[in-house]
Short mmCIF file of C-alpha atoms in Angstrom, two decimals:
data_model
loop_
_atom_site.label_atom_id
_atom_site.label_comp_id
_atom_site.label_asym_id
_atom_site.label_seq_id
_atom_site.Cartn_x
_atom_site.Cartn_y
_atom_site.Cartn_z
CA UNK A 267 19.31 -24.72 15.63
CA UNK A 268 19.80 -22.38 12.78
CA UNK A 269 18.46 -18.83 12.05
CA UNK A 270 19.45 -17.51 8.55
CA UNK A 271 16.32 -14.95 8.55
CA UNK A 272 15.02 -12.53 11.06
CA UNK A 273 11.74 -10.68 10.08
CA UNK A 274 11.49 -7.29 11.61
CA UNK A 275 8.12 -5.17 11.96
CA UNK A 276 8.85 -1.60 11.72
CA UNK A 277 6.21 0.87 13.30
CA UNK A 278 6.92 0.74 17.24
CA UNK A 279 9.42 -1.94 16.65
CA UNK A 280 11.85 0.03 14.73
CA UNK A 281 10.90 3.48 15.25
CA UNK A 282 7.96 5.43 16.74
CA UNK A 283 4.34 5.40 15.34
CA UNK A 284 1.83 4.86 18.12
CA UNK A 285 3.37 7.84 19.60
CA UNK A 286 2.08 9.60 17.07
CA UNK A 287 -1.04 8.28 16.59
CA UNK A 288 -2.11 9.44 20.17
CA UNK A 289 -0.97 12.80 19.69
CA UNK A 290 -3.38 12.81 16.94
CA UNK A 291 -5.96 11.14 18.74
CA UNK A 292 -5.41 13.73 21.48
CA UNK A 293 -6.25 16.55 18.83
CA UNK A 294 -8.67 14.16 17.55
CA UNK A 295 -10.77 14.72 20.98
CA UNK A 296 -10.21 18.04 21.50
CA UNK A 297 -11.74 19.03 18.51
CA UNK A 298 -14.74 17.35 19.42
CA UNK A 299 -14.81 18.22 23.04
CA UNK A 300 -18.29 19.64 22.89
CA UNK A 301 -19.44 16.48 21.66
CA UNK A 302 -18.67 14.04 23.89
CA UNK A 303 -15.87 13.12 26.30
CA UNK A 304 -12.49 11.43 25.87
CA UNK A 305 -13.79 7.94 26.28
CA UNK A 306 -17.12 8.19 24.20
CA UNK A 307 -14.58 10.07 21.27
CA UNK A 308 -12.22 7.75 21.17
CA UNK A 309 -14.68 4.71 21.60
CA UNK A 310 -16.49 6.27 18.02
CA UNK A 311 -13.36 6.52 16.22
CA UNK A 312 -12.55 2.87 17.25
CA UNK A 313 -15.64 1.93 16.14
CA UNK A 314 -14.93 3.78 13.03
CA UNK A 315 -11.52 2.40 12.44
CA UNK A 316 -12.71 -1.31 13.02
CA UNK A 317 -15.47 -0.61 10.38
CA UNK A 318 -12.97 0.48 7.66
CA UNK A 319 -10.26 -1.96 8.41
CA UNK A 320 -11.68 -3.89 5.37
CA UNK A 321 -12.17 -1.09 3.10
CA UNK A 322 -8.91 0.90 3.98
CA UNK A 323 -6.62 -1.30 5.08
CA UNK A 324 -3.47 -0.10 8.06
CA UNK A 325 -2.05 3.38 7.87
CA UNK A 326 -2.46 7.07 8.09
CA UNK A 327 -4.39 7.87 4.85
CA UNK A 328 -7.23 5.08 6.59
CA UNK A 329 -6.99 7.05 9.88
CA UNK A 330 -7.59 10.54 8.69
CA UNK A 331 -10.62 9.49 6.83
CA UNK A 332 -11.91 7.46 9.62
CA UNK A 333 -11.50 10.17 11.87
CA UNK A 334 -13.14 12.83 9.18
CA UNK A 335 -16.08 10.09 9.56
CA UNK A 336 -16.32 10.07 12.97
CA UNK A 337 -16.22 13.39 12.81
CA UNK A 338 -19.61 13.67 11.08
CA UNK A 339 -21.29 11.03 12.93
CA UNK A 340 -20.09 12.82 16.59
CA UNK A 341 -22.12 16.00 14.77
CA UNK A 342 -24.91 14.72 13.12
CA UNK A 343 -23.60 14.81 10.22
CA UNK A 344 -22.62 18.57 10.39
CA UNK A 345 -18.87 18.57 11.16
CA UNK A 346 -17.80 21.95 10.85
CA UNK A 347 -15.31 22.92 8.10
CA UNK A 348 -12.57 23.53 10.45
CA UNK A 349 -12.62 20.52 12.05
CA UNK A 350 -12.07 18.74 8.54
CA UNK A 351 -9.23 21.07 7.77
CA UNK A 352 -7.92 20.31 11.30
CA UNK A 353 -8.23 16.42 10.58
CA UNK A 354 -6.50 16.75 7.18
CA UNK A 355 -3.59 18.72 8.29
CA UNK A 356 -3.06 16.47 11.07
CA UNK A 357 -3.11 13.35 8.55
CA UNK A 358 -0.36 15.11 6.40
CA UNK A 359 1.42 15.98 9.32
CA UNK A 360 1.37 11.83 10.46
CA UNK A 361 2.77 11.42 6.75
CA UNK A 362 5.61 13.88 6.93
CA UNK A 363 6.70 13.50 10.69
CA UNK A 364 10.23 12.64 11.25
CA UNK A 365 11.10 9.12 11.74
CA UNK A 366 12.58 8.54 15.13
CA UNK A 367 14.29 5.24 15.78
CA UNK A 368 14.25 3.22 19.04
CA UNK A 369 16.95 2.95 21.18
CA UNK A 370 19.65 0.42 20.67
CA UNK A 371 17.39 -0.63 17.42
CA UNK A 372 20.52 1.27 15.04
CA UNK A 373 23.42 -1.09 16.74
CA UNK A 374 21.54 -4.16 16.82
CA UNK A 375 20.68 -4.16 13.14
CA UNK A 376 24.16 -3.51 12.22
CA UNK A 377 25.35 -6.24 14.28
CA UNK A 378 22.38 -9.15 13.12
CA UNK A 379 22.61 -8.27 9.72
CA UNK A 380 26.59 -9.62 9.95
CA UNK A 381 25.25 -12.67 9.86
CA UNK A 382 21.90 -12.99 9.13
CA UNK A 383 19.14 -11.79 6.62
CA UNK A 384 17.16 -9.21 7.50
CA UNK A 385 13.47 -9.08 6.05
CA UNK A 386 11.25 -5.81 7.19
CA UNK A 387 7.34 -7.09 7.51
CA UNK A 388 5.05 -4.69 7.82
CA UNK A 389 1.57 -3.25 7.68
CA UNK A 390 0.24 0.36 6.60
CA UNK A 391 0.41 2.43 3.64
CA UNK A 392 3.34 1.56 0.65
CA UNK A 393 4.84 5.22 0.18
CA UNK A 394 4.60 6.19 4.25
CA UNK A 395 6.46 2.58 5.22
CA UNK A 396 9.01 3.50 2.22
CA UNK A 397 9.39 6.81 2.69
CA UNK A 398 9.94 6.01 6.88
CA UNK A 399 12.46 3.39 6.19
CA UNK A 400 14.80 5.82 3.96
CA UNK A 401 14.21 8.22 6.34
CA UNK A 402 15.39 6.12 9.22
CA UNK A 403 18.52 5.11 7.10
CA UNK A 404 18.29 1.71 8.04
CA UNK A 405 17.55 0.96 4.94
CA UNK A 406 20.64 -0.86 3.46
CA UNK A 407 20.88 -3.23 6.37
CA UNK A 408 17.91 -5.45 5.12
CA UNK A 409 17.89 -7.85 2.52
CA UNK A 410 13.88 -7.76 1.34
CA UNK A 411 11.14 -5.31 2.20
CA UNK A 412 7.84 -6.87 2.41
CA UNK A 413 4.40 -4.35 2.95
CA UNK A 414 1.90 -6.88 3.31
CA UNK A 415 -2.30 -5.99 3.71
CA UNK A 416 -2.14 -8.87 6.48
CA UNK A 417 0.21 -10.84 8.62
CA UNK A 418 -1.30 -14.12 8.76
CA UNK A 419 0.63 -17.27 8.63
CA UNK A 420 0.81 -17.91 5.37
CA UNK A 421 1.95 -14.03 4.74
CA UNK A 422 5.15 -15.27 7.07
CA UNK A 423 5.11 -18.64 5.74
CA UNK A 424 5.56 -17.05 1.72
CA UNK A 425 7.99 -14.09 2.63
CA UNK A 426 10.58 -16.73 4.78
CA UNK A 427 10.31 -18.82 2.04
CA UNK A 428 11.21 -16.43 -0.54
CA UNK A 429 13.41 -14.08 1.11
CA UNK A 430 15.26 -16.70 3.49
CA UNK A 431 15.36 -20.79 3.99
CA UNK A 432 11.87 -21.08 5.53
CA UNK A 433 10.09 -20.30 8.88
CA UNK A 434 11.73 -23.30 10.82
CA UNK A 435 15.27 -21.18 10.09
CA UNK A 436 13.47 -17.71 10.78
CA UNK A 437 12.77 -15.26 14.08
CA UNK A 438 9.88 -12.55 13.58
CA UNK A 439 10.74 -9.77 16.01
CA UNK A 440 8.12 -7.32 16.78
CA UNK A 441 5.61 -5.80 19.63
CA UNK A 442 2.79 -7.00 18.09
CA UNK A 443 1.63 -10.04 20.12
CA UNK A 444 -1.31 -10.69 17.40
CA UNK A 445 0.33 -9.61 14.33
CA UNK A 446 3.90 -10.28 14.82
CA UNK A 447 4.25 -13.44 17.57
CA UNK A 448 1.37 -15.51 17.00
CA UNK A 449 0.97 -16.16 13.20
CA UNK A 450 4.45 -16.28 13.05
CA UNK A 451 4.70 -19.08 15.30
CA UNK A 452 2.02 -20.96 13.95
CA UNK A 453 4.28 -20.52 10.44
CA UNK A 454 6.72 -22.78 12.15
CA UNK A 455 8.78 -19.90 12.96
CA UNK A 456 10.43 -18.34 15.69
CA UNK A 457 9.25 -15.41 17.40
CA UNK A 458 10.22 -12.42 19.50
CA UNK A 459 8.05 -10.10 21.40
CA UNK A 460 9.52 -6.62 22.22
CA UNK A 461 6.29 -4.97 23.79
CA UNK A 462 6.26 -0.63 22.89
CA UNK A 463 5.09 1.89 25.84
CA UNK A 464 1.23 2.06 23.99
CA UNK A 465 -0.36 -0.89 21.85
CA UNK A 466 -3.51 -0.25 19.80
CA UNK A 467 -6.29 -2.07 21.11
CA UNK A 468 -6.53 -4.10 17.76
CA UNK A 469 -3.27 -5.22 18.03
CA UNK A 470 -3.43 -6.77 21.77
CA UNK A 471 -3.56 -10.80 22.34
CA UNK A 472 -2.18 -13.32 25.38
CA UNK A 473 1.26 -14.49 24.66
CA UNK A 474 1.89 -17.95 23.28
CA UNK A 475 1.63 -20.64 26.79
CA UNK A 476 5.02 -22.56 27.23
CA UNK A 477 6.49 -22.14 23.40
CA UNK A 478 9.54 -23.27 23.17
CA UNK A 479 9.96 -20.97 19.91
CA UNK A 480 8.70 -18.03 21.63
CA UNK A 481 11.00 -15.26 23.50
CA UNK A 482 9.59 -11.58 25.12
CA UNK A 483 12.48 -9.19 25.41
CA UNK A 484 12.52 -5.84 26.93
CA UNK A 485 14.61 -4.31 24.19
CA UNK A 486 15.81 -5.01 20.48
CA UNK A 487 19.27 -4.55 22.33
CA UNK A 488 19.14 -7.89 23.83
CA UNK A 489 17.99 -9.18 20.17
CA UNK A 490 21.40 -10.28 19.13
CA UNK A 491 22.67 -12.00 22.65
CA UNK A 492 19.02 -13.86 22.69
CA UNK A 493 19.74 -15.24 19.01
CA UNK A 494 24.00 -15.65 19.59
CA UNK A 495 22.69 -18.14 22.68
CA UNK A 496 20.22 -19.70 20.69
CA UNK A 497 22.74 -21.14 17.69
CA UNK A 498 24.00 -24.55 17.97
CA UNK A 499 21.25 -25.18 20.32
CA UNK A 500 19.23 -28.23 19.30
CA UNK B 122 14.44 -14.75 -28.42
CA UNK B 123 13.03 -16.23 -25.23
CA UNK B 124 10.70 -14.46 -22.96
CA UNK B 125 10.24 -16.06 -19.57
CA UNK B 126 8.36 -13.55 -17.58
CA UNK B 127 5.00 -11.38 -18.59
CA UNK B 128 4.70 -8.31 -16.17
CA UNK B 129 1.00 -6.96 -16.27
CA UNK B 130 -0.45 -3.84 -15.30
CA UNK B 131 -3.78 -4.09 -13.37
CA UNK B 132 -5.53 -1.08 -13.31
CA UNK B 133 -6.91 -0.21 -16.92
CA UNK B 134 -5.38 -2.65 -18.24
CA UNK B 135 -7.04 -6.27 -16.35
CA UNK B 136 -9.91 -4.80 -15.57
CA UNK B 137 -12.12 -1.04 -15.90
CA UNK B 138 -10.74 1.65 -13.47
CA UNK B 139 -10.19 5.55 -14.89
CA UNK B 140 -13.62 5.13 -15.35
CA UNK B 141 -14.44 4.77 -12.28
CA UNK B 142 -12.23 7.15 -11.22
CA UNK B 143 -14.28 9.47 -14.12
CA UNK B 144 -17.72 8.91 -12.75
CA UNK B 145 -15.68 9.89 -9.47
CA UNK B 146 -15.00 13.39 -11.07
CA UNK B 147 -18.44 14.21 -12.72
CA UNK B 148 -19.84 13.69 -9.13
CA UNK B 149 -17.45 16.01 -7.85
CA UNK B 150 -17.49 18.83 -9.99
CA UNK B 151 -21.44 18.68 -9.57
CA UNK B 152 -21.23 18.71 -5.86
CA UNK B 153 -19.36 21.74 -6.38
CA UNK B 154 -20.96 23.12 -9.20
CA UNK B 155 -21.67 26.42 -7.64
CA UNK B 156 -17.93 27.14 -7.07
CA UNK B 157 -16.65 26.65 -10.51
CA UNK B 158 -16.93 25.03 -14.16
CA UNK B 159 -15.72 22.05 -15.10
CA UNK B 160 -12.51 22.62 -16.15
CA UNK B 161 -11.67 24.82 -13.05
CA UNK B 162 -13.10 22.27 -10.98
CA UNK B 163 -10.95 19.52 -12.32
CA UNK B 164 -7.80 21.93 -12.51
CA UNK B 165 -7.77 22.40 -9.01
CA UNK B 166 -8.58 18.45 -8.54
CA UNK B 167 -6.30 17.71 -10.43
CA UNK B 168 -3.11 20.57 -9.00
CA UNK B 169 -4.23 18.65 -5.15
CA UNK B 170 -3.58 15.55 -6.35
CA UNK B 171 -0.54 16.08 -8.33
CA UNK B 172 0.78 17.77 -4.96
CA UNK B 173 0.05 15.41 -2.58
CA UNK B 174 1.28 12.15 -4.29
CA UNK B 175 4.13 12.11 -2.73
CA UNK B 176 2.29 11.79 0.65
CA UNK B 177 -1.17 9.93 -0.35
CA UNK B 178 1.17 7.80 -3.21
CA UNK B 179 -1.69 6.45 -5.61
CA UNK B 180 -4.98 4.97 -5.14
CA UNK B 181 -8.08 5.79 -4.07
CA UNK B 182 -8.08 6.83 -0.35
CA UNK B 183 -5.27 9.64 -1.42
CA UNK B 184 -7.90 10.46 -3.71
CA UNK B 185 -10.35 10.69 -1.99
CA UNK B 186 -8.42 12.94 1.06
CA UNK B 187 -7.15 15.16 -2.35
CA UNK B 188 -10.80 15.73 -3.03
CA UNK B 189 -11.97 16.88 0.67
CA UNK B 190 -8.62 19.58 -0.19
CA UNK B 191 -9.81 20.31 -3.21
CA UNK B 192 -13.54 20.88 -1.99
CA UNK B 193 -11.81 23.14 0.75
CA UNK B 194 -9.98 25.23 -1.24
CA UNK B 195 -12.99 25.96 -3.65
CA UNK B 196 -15.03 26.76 -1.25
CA UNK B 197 -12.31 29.63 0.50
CA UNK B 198 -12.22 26.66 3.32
CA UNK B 199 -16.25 26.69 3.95
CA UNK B 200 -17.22 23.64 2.58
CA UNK B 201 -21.19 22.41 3.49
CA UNK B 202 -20.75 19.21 6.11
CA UNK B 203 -23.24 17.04 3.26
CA UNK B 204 -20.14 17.85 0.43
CA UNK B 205 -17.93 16.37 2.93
CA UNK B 206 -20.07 13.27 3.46
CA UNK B 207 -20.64 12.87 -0.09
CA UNK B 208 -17.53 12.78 -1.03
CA UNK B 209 -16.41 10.40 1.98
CA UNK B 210 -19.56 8.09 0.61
CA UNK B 211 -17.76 8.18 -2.98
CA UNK B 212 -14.54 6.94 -1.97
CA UNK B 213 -15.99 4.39 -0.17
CA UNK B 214 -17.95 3.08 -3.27
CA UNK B 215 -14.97 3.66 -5.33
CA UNK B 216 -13.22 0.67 -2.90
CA UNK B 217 -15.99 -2.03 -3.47
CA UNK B 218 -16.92 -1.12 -6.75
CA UNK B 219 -17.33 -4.81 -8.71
CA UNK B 220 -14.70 -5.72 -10.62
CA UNK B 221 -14.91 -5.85 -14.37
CA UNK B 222 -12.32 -7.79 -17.01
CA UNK B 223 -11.59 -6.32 -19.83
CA UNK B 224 -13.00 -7.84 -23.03
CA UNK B 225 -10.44 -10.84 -23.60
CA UNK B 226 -8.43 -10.71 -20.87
CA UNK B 227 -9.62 -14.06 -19.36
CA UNK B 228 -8.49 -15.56 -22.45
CA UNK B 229 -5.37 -14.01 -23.15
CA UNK B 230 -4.17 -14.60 -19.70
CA UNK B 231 -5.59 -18.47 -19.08
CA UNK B 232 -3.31 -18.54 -22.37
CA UNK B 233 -0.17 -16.60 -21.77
CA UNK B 234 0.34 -18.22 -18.30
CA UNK B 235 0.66 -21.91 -19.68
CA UNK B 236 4.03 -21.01 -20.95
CA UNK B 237 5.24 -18.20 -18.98
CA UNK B 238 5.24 -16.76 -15.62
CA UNK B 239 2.68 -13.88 -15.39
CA UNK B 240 3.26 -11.48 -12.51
CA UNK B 241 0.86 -8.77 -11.71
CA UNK B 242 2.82 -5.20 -11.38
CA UNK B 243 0.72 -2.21 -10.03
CA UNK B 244 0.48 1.07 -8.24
CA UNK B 245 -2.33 1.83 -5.99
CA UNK B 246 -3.59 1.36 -2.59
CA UNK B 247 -2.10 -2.37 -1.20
CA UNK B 248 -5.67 -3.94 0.08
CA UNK B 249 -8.05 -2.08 -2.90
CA UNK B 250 -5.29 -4.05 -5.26
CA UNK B 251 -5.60 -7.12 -3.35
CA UNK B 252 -9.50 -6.47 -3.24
CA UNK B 253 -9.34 -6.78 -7.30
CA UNK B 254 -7.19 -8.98 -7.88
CA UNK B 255 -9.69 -11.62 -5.56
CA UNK B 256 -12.51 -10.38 -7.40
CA UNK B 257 -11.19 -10.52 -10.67
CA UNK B 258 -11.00 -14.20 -10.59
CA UNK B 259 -7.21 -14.40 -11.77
CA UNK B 260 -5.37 -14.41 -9.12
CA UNK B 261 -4.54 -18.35 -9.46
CA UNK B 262 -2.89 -17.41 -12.98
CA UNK B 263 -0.06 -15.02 -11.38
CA UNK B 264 3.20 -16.35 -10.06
CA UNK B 265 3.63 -13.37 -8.41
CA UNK B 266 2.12 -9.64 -7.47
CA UNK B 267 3.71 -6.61 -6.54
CA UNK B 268 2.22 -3.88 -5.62
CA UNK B 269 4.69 -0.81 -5.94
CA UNK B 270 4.82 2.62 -5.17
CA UNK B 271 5.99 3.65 -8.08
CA UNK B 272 7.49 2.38 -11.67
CA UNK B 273 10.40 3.17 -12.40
CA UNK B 274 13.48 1.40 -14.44
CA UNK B 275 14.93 -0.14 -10.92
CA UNK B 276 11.76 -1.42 -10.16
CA UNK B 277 10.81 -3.65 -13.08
CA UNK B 278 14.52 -4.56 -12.77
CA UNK B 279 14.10 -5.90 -9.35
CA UNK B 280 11.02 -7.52 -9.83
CA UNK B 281 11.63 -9.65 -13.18
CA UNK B 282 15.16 -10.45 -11.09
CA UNK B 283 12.94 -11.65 -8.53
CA UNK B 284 10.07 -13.41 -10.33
CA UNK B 285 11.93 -14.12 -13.60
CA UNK B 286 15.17 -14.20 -15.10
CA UNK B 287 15.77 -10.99 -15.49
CA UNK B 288 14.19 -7.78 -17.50
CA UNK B 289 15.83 -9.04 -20.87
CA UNK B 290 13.69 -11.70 -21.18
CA UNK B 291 10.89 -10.54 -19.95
CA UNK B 292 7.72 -8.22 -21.41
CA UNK B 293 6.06 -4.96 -19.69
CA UNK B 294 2.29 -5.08 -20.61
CA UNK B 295 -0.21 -2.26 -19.78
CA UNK B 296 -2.07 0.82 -20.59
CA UNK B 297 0.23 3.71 -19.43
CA UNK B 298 3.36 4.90 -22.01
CA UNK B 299 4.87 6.58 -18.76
CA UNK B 300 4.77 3.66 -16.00
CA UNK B 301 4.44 0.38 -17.91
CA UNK B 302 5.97 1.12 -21.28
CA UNK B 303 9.26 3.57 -20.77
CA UNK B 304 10.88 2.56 -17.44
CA UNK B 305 10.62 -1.13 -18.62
CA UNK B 306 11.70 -0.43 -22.04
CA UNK B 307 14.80 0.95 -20.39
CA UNK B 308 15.02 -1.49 -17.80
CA UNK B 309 16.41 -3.80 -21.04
CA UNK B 310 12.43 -5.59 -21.04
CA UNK B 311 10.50 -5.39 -23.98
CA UNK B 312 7.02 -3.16 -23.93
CA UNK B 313 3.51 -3.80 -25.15
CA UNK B 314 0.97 -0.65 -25.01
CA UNK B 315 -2.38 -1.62 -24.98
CA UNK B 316 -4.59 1.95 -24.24
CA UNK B 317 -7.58 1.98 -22.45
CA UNK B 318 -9.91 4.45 -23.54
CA UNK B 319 -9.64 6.95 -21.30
CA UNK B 320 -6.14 8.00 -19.61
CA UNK B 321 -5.02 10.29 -16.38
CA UNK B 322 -3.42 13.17 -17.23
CA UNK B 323 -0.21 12.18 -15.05
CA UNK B 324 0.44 8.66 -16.79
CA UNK B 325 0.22 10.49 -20.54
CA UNK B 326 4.24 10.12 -22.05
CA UNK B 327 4.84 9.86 -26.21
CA UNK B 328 5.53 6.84 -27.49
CA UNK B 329 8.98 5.73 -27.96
CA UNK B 330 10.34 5.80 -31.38
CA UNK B 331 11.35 3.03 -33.69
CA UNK B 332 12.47 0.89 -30.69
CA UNK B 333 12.11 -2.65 -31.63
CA UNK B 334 11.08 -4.18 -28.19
CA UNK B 335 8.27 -2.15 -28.16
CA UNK B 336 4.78 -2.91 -29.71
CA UNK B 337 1.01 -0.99 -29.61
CA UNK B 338 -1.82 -3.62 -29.57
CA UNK B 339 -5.61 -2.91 -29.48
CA UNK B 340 -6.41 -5.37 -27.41
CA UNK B 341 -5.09 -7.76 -24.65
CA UNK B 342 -6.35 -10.51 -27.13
CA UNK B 343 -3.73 -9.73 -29.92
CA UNK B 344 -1.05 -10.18 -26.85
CA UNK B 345 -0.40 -14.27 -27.23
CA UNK B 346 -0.15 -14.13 -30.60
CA UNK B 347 2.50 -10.98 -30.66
CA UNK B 348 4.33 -12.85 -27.95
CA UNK B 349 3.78 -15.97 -30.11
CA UNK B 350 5.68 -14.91 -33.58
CA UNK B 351 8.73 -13.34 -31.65
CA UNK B 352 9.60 -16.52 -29.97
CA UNK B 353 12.73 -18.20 -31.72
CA UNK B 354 13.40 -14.71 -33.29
CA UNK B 355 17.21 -13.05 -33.12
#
């Protein structure tokens, strides 16, 4: 076997984002407390997200004005003013909140991208992934930077084949079951799951049944052993 | 000379979008009519978005947040639930607006790609750009897209590296003097303005002077036959 590409997702995979999310879903219900309770809140802004997913795409600027239109349907249509302040600021605050990186996640980058190209896939907004990936300083470590609208499996199928020597020679690594394992193996590729402490709802799906191609790891630490063990293999 | 490679801008340039963005505005500054006149409406407006780009980036859901700020701010933080709505309703028609060619750009492009690779270059939200580009009907006549976060001399340098053979052989084609035309004039490409009738304030630049890989055109249609009579010059 031979892996010359390994395709990374980056929120949750890389560095904390769902974290973050739920803080501001937290605030999110709070502000609406005399509306409704936790579950009915956050059911609505689902609702709302799902809705948009078409229009707005992944990412924080998508979020804030889902939650700005939840918001108004919660009210009636009369959100106060406040609240929309208090949804804003907490949307620029997502987009300026320092970028944490996962354990182990600095050392086994250094050490995979000895030998191997390193492509970052990932969903959300253009200038918050950018600005998140210089901030992490990771940067310099990968070969290609893809922000894609989708991952499907032709999305992996196009960006191993430009950035690397196909899927058949690539690993997607990730905690996305439905975004990062399963279209990626359907590409022909290789996949890792490393599963994150919270998983939005949209992003949940069963593993893969008895693929040989398919790996779930507890931590991007045991990345490089995994792929070290996996080389030569037939 | 040989040119390989034809970047295009989309926005304003493909197909009709500042005037959306215009028809945007008007509804704006009547929403908040009672807080202002025009031009201190659209001051503000315009003060928001210019400080939040590098947050929101371009396109229109930074817009749209920047006008929720704006309507704040004009209204000493008070603003009336229905502006709030209205302008979410806006944004959201600004993202499936229909998409409408230019006059001649079918032609010019069903043309230009039968000897040269066309690749789509533009800022702007990832999935609106995608949205347009599907609508458009073109998509089949780019080799590539890229949707960037911003233009500057490194990135049409990467991109006609990666989609071409390189930026010397290669021409810049759009609307704005300070994304399409400078950076890829001194990225070492050559630059064709084409101006749309009506340009934002942040993408206004002077022309260059007496450069010779730079042209003005009226009209997408005069672009085959400019590229046309430079072929096999020195």
């Amino acid at each position: 076997m031979t892996i010359t590409t390994i395709g990374l997702d980056a929120d949750d995979t890389l560095w904390h984002n769902e974290t973050i999310f739920r803080l501001t879903h937290d605030r999110f219900v709070e502000l609406l407390a005399e509306h409704g309770d936790r579950e009915h809140i956050e059911t609505r802004l689902s609702a709302t997200e799902q809705r948009n997913l078409r229009l707005y795409g992944y990412g924080v600027k998508g979020f804030t004005l889902s939650m700005i239109e939840t918001a108004m349907e919660l009210t009636g249509g009369e959100a106060p003013a406040a609240v929309v302040r208090e949804i804003l600021a907490a949307g620029r605050e997502m987009l300026s909140h320092p970028v944490e990186t996962l354990p182990g996640v600095d050392e086994a980058l250094a050490a995979l991208s000895e030998n191997h190209r390193l492509v970052l896939i990932t969903k959300g907004d253009l200038m918050d992934q950018e600005r998140k990936l210089a901030a992490s300083g990771l940067g310099d470590l990968f070969a290609a930077v893809e922000i894609v609208s989708e991952k499907h499996a032709h999305t992996y199928d196009r960006v191993f084949n430009r950035h690397g020597t196909g899927a058949a020679e690539a690993v997607m690594v990730g905690n996305s079951m439905r975004s990062d394992v399963l279209p990626a193996l359907q590409a022909g590729a290789w996949a890792v799951h490393i599963p994150y402490a919270v998983t939005w709802a949209h992003e949940l799906a069963d593993a893969p049944e008895d693929d040989p191609r398919f790996a779930a790891l507890e931590s991007i630490g045991d990345l490089p052993g995994w792929i070290q063990a996996r080389i030569g293999q037939a």
